[in-house]
Coordinates of C-alpha atoms and ligand atoms in Angstrom, one line a residue:
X30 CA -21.7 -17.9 15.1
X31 CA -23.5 -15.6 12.5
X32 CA -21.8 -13.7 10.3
X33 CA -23.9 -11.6 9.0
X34 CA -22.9 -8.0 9.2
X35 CA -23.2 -6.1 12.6
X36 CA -25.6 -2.8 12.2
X37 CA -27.2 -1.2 15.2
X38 CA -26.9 -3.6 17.6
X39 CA -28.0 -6.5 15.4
X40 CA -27.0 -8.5 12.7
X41 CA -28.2 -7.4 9.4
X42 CA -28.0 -9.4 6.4
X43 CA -26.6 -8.0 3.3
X44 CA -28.3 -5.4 1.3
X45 CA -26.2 -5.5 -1.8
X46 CA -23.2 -7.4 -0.9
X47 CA -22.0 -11.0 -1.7
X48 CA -20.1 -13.5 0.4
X49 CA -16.8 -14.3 0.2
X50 CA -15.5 -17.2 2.2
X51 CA -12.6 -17.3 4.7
X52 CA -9.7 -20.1 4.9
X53 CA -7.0 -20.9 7.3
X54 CA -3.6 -20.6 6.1
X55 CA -2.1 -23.7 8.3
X56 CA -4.7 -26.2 6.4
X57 CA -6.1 -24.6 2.9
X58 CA -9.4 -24.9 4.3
X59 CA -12.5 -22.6 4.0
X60 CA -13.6 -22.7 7.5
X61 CA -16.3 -19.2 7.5
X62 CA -18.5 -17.4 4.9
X63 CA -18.9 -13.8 5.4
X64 CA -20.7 -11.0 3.5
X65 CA -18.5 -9.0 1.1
X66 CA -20.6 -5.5 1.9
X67 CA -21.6 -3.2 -0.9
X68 CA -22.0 0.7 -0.8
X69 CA -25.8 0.0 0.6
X70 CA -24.5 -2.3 3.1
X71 CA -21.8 0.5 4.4
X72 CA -24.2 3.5 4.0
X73 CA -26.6 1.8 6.8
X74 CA -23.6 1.2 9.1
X75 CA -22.8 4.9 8.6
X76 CA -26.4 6.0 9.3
X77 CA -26.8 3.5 12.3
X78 CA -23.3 5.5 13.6
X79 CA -24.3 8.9 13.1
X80 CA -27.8 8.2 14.4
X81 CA -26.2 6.9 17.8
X82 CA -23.3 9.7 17.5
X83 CA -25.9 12.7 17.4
X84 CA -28.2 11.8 20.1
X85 CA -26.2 11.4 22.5
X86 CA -26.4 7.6 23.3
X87 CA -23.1 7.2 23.8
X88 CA -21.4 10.6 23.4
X89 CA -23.3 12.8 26.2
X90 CA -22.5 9.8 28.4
X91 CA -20.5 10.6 31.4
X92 CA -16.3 9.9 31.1
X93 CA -17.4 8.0 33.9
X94 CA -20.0 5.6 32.7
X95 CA -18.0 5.4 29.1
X96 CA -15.0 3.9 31.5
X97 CA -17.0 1.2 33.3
X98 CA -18.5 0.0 29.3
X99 CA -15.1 -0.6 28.5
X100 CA -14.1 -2.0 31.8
X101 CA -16.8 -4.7 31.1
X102 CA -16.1 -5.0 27.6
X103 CA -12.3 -5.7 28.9
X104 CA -13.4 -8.5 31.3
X105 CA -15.8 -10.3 28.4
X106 CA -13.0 -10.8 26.4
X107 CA -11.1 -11.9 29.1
X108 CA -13.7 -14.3 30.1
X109 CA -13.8 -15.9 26.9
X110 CA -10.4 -15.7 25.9
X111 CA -9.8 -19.2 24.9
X112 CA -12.0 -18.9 22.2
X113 CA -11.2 -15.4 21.0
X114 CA -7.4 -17.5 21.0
X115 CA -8.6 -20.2 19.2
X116 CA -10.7 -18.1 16.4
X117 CA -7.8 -15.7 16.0
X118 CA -5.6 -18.5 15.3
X119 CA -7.9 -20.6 12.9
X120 CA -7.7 -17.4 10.2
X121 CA -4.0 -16.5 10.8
X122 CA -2.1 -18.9 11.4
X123 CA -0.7 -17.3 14.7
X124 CA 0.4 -19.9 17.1
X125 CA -2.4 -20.7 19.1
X126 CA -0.2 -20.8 23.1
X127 CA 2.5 -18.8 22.5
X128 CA 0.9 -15.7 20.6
X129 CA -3.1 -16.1 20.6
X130 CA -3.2 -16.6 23.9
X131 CA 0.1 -16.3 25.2
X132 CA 0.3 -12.5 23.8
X133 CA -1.6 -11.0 21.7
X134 CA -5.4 -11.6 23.9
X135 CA -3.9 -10.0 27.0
X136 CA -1.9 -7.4 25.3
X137 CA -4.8 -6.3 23.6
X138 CA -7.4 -6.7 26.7
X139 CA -5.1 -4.4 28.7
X140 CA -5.0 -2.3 25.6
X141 CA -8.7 -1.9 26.2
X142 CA -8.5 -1.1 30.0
X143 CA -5.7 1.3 29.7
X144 CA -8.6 2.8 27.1
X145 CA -10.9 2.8 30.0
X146 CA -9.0 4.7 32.4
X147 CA -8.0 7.2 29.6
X148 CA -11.7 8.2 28.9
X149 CA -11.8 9.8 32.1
X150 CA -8.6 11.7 31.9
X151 CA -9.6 15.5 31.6
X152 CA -6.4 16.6 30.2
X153 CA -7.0 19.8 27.4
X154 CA -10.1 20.5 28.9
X155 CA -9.9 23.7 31.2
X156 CA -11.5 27.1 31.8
X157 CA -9.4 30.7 31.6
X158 CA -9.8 34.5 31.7
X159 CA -7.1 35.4 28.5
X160 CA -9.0 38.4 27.8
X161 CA -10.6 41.0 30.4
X162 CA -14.1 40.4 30.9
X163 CA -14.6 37.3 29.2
X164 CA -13.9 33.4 30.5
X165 CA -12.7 30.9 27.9
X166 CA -13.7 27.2 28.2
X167 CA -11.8 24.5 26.0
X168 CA -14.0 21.7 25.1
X169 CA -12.5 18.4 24.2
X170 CA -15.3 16.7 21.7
X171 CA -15.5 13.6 20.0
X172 CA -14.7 14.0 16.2
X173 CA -18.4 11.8 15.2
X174 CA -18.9 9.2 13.1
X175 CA -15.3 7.2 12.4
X176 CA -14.4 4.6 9.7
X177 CA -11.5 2.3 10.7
X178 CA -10.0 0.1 8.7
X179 CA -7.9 -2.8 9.9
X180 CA -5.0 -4.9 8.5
X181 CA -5.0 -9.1 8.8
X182 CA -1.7 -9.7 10.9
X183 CA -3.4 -8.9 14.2
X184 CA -6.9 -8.3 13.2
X185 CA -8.1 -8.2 17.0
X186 CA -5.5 -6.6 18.1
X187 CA -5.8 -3.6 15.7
X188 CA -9.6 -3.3 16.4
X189 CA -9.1 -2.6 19.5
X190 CA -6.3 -0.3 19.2
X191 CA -8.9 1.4 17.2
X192 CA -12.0 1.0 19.2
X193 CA -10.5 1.7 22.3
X194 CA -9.7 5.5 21.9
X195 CA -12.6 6.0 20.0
X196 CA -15.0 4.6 22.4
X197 CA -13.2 6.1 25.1
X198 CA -13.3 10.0 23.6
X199 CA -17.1 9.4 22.6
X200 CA -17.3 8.8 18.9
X201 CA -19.3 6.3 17.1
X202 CA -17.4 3.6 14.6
X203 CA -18.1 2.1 11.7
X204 CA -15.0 -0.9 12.1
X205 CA -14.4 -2.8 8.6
X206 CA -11.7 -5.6 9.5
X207 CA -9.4 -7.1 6.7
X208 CA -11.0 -9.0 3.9
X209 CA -9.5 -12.4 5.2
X210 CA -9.2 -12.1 9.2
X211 CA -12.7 -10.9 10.0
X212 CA -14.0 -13.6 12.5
X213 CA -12.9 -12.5 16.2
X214 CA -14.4 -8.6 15.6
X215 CA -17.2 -10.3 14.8
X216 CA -17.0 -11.8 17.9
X217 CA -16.5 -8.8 19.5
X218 CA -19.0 -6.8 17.8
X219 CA -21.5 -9.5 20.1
X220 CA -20.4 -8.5 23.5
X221 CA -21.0 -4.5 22.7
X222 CA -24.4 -5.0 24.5
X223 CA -23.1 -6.6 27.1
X224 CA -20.6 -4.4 28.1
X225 CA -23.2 -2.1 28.1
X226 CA -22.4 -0.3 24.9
X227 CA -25.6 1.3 23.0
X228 CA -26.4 -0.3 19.8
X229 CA -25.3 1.8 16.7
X230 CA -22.5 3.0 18.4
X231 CA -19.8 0.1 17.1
X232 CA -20.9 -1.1 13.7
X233 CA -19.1 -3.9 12.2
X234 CA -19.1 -4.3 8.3
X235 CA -16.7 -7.6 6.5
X236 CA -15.6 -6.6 3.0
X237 CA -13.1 -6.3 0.9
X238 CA -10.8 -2.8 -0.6
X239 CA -14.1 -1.5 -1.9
X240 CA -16.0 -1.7 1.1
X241 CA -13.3 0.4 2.8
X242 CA -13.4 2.6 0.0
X243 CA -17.4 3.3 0.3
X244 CA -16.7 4.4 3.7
X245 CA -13.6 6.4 3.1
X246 CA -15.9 8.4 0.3
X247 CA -19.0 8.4 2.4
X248 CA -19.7 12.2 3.6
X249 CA -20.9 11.5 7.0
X250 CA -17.7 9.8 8.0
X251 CA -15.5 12.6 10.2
X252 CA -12.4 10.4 10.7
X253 CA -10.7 7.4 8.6
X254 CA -8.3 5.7 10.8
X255 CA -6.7 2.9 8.7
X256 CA -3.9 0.4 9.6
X257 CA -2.7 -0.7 6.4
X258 CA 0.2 -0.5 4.1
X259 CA 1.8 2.5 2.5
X260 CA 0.1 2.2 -0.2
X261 CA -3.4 2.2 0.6
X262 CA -2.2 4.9 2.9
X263 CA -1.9 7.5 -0.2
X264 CA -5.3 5.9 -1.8
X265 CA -7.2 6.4 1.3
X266 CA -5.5 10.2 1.5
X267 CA -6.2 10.8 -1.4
X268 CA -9.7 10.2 -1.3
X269 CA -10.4 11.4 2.2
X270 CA -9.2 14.8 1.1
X271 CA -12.5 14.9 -1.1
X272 CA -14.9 15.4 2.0
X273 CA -11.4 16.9 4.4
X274 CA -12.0 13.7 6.4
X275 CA -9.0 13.6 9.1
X276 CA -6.9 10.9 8.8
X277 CA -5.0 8.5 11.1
X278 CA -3.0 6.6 9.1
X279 CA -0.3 3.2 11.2
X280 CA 1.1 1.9 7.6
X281 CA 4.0 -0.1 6.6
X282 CA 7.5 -0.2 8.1
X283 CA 11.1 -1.3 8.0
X284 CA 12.8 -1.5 10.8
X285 CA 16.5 -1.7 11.0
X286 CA 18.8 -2.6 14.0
X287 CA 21.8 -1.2 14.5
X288 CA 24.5 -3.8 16.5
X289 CA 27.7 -2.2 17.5
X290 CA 31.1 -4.2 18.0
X291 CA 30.1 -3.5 22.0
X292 CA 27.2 -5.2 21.9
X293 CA 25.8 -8.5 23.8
X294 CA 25.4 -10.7 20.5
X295 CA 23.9 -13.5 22.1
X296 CA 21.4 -11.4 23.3
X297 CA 21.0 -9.6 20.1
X298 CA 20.6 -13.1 18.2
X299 CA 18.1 -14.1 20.4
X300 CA 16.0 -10.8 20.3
X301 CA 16.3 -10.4 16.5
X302 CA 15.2 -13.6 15.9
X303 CA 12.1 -12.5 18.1
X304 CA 12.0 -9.5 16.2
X305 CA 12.3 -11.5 12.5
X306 CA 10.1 -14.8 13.3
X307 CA 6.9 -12.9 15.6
X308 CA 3.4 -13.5 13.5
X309 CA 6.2 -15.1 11.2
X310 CA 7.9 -11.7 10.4
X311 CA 4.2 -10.6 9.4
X312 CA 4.4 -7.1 11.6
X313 CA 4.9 -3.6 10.8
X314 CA 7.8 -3.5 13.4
X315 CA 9.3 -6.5 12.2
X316 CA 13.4 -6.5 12.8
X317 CA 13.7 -6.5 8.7
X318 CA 17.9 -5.3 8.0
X319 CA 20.6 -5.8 10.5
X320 CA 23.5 -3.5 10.1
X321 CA 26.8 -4.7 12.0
X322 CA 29.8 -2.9 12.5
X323 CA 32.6 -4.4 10.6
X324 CA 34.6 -6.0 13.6
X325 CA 31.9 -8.4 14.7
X326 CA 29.8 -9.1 11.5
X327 CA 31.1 -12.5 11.2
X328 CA 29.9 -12.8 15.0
X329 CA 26.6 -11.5 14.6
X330 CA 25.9 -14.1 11.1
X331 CA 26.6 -17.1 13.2
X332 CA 24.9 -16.0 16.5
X333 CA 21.7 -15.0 14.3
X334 CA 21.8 -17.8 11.7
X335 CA 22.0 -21.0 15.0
X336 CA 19.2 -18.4 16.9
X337 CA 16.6 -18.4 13.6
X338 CA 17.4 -21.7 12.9
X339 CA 16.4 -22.4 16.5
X340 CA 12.8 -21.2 16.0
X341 CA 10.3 -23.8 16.1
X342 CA 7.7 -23.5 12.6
X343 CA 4.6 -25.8 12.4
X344 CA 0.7 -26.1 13.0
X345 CA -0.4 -23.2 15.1
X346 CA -2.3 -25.4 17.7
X347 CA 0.9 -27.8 18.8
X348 CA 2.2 -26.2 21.7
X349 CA 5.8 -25.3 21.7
X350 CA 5.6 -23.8 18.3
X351 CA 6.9 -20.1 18.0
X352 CA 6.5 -19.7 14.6
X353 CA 3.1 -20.5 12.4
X354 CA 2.4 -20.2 8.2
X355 CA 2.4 -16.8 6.4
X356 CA -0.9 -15.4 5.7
X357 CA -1.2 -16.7 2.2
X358 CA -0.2 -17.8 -1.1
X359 CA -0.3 -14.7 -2.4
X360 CA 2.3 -13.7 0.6
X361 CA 4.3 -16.9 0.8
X362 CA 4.7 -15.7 -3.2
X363 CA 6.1 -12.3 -2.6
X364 CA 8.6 -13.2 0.0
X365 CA 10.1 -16.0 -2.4
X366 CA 10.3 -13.1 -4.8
X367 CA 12.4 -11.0 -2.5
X368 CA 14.7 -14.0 -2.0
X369 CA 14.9 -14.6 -5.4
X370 CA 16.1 -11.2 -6.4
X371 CA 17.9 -10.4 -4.0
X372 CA 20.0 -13.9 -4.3
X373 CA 20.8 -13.2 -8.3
X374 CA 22.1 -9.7 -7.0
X375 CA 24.7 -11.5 -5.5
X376 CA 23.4 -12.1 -1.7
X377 CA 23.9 -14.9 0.2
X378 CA 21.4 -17.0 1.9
X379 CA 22.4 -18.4 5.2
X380 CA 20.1 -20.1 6.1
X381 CA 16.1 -20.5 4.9
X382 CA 14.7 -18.9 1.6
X383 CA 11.7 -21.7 1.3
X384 CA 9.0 -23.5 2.2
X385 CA 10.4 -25.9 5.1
X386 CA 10.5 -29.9 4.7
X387 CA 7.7 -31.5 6.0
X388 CA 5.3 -29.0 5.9
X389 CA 3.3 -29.5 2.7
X390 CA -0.1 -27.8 4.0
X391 CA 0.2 -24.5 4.7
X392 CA 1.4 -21.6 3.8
X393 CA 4.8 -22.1 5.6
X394 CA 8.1 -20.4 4.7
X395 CA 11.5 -20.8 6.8
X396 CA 13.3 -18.1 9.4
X397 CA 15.7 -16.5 6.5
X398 CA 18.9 -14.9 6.6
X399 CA 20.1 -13.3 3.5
X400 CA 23.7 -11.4 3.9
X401 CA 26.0 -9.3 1.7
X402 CA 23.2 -7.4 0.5
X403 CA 23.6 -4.0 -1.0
X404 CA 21.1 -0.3 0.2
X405 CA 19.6 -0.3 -2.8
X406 CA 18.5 -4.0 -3.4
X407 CA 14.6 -4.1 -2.7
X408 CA 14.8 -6.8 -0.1
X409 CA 16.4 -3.5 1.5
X410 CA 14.0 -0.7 0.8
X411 CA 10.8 -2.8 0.6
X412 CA 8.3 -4.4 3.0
X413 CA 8.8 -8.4 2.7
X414 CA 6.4 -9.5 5.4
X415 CA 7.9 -12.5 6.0
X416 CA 10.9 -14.5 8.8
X417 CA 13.4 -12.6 6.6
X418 CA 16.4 -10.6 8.0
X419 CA 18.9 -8.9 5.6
X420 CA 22.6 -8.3 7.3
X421 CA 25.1 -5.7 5.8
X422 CA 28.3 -4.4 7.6
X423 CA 28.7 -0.8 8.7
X424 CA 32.1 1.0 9.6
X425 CA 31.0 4.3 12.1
X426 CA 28.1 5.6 13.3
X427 CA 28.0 8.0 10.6
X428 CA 27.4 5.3 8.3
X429 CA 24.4 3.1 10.8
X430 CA 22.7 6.2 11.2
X431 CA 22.3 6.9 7.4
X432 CA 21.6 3.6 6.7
X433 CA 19.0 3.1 9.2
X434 CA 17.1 6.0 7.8
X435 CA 18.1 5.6 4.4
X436 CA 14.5 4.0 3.8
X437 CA 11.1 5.7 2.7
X438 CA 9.6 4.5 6.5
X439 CA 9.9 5.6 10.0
X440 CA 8.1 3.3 12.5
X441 CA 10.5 2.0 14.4
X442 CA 14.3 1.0 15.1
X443 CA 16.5 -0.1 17.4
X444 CA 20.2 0.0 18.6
X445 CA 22.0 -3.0 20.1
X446 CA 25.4 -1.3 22.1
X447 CA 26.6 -0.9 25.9
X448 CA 27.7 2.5 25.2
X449 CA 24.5 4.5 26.9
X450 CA 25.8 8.1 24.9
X451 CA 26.0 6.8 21.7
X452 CA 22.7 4.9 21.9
X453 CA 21.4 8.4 23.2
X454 CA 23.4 9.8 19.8
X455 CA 21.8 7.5 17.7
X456 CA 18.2 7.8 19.2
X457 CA 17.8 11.6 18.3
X458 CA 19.3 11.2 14.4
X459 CA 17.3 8.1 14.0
X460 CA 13.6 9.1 12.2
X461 CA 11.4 6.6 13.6
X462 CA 8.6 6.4 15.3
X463 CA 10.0 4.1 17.9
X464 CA 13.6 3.4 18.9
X465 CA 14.6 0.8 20.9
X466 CA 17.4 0.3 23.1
X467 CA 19.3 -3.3 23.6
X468 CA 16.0 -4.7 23.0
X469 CA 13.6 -4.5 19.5
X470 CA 9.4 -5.1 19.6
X471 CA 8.3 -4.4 23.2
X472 CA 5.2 -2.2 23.2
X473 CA 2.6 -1.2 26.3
X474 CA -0.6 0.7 25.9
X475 CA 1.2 3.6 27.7
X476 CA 3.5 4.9 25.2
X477 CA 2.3 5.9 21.6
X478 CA 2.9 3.6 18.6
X479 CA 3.1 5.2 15.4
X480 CA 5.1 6.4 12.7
X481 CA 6.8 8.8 10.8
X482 CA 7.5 9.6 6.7
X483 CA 6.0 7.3 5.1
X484 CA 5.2 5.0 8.0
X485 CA 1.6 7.3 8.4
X486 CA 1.2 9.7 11.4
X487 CA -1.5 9.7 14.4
X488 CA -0.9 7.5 17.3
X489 CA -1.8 4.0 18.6
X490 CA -1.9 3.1 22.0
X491 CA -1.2 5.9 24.9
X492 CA -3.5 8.8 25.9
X493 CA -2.1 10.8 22.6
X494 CA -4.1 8.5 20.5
X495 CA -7.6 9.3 22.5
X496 CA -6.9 13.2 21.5
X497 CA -6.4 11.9 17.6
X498 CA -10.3 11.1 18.7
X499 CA -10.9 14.8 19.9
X500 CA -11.7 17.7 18.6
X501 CA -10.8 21.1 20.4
X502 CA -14.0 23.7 20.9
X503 CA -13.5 27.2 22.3
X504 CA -16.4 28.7 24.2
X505 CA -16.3 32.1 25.2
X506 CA -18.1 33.9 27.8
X507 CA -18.6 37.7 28.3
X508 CA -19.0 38.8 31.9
X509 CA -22.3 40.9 31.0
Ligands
NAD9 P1 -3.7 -3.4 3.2 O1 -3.3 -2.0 3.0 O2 -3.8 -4.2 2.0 O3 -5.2 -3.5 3.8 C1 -5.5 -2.9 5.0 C2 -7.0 -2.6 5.1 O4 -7.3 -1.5 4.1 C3 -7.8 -3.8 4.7 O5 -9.0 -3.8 5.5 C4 -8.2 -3.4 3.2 O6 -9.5 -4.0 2.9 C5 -8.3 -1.9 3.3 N1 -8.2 -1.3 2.0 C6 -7.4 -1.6 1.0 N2 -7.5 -0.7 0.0 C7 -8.4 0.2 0.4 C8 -8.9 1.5 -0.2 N3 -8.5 1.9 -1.4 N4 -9.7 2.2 0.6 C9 -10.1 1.8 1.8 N5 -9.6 0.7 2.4 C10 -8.8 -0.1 1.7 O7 -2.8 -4.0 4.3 P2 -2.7 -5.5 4.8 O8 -2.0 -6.2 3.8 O9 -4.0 -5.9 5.3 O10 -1.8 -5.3 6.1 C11 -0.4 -5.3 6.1 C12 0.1 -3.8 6.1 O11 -0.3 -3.2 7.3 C13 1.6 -3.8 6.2 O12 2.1 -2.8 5.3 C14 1.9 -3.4 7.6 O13 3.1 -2.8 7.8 C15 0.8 -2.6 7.9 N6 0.6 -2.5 9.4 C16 0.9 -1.3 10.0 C17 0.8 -1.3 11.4 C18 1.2 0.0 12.2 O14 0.9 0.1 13.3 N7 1.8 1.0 11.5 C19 0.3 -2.3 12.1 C20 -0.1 -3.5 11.4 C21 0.1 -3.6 10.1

């Protein structure tokens, strides 16, 4: 495998970029090298794009003949998906069976066919007489040129959640995946020809913050669509407003689950612990703060605490593990901090708050349950990014609703109860992007994924996030 950058079809070797090497959180060990790209490096990926965007390779294609690319691109990954698992687990640390391949490589191929069928939907697109004498047409045109910026928790995953639209309204991309997790989009930068995709059209450029910054700045970008964290959310605003780039922005989130004294417990044990331990709590719709009503909060500790405890942590590539390391050192860090904090505020650890025995190598850190913790602490209002639930008791649904939203995020929630009208209640005052019912994490590529506040705004998945692609032309015609 060469991991060079990917520029018009080919790959280029750096023009003024460095290298920077690539490790595997299960063992320590650098396992790739790839280019760290510099301004020149991104301003040929750019050029390459709006080349390919402005004659038409790929946009004056037919909806059609856009459909069938991705079709094909669909079934290459499919074909190879073993090793796409395989690579995606050596720089994440995802369980190799249960979420490589058991999850997140289909998910993200039928992400890419749902895509495919989308490109030909001619929804917005229509013809009218509004005013005597004339006909109106709408046209629904790709944006041009668009930077995307990826995170490192599914780094596949997220290209394609990015590609897929794109490709399917007709722009061209410029794709910059996360400084550490850059190896599968390599990957799939390589079958772009296959699939029949015109080179120039998906341009694939490994760096770091600044390389995502070059393109953010660079005036021939239309679109930034970044999935990221708050944070770098506001940076990339900010600068985008300089050339009025639009923006799509999926950041950070904090998702609480509400558990009335109604609810199946078992079953909200088991889900929550899904919810907390997936891509080891490492998800932007991570189940982070469980609020129980008062009656069954004792309950819901036990259930959840013998459920987390349940989850099986260790090397990504033995099979019947659930749960593998956290990303980094840097992360593992950071969530130790939260537990540290939050535990001389006067919380309780149930269960968890470390690194668990016998795992030396790695970046591992056990499913935690921290209780009796207070709004305000910041293990309640922050992004841990970690196996880390918080639980706090509630008395009404008065007070779940304005805890719930009591946060600066809005991506997504969920409400455990049997009582069908006040989970209907609770689903309208709830701001999040998402809200769940008895269950917390499902997604499909037919509903839209995104957030709300300070969660970003644009949509992932669903046909809503092809028309965050689009741009809307009127043409009008006078009947002379
Ligand atoms: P991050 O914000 O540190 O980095 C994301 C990407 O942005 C990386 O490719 C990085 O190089 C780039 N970047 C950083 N600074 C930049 C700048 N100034 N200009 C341009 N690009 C810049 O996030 P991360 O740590 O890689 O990912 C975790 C975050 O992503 C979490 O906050 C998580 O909630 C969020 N996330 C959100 C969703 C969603 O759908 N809403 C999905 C997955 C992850």
């Amino acid at each position: 495998m060469d991991y060079r950058l990917w520029i018009d079809g080919q790959w280029q070797a750096a023009r003024d970029g460095a290298m920077m090497a690539i490790e595997n959180p299960a063992t320590q060990e650098v396992i790739a090298q790839v280019v760290d790209a510099g301004r020149a490096d991104v301003d040929a990926a750019v050029q390459a794009a709006k080349t390919a965007f402005y004659d038409g390779r790929w946009s004056r294609k037919t909806p059609g003949e856009r459909s069938l690319a991705l079709f094909r691109l669909a079934d290459r990954i499919e074909a190879r998906i073993e090793e796409f698992a395989r690579v995606e687990s050596l720089h994440t640390g995802k369980p190799y069976a249960s979420t490589s391949l058991g999850a997140d490589l289909p998910m993200l191929i039928d992400n890419l066919r749902f895509f495919a069928t989308a490109a030909r939907d001619t929804h917005g697109s229509h013809a009218g007489e509004f005013m005597a004498g004339y006909t109106s047409m709408y046209r629904r045109e790709p944006v041009g040129v668009v930077g995307q910026i990826a995170p490192w928790n599914y780094p596949l995953m997220m290209a394609v959640w990015k590609l897929g639209p794109a490709l399917a309204a007709g722009c061209t991309v410029v794709l910059k995946p996360a400084p550490g997790t850059p190896l599968t989009t390599l990957m799939l930068a390589e079958l772009m020809a296959e699939a029949g995709i015109p080179a120039g059209v998906v341009n694939v450029i490994t760096g770091g913050n600044d390389a995502g910054q070059a393109l953010v700045e660079h005036p021939d970008v239309r679109m930034i669509s970044l999935t990221g964290s708050t944070q770098t959310g506001k940076k990339v605003m900010a600068a985008a407003a300089q050339t009025l780039k639009r923006v799509h922005l999926e950041l950070g989130g904090k998702a609480p689950i509400l558990v009335f004294d109604d609810a199946d417990i078992e079953a909200l044990a088991s889900k929550a612990t899904v919810g907390a331990t997936y891509n080891t709590g490492q998800d932007c719709t991570a189940a982070t703060r469980v609020y129980v009503q008062r009656g069954v909060y004792e309950a819901v500790q036990e259930a959840l605490v013998a459920a987390m405890e349940g989850v099986k942590v260790g090397d990504p590539f033995t099979d019947d593990v659930e749960m593998g390391p956290l990303i980094s050192q840097t992360q593992r860090e950071r969530v130790a901090g939260f537990i540290a904090r939050a535990r001389s505020a006067g919380a309780r650890i149930l269960t968890g708050g470390g690194a668990p025995a016998g795992l030396e190598k790695g970046y591992y850190f056990s499913p935690t349950v921290v209780a009796d913790v207070e709004q305000q602490f910041d293990i309640v209002q922050n992004e841990v990014f970690g196996p880390v639930v918080t639980l706090m008791p509630f008395d009404d649904e008065e007070q779940a609703i304005h805890y719930g939203n009591d946060v600066l995020y809005g991506l997504a929630a969920s409400v455990f109860t049997k009582d069908i009208g006040r989970a209907m209640r609770i689903a309208s005052e709830l701001e999040f992007g998402t809200v769940w019912i008895n269950d917390h994490m499902p997604l499909n590529s037919e509903t839209p994924h995104g957030g709300f506040k300070q969660s970003g705004f644009g949509k992932d998945l669903s046909a809503e996030a092809m028309g965050d692609y689009q741009v809307t032309k009127h043409v009008m015609i006078a009947h002379t």
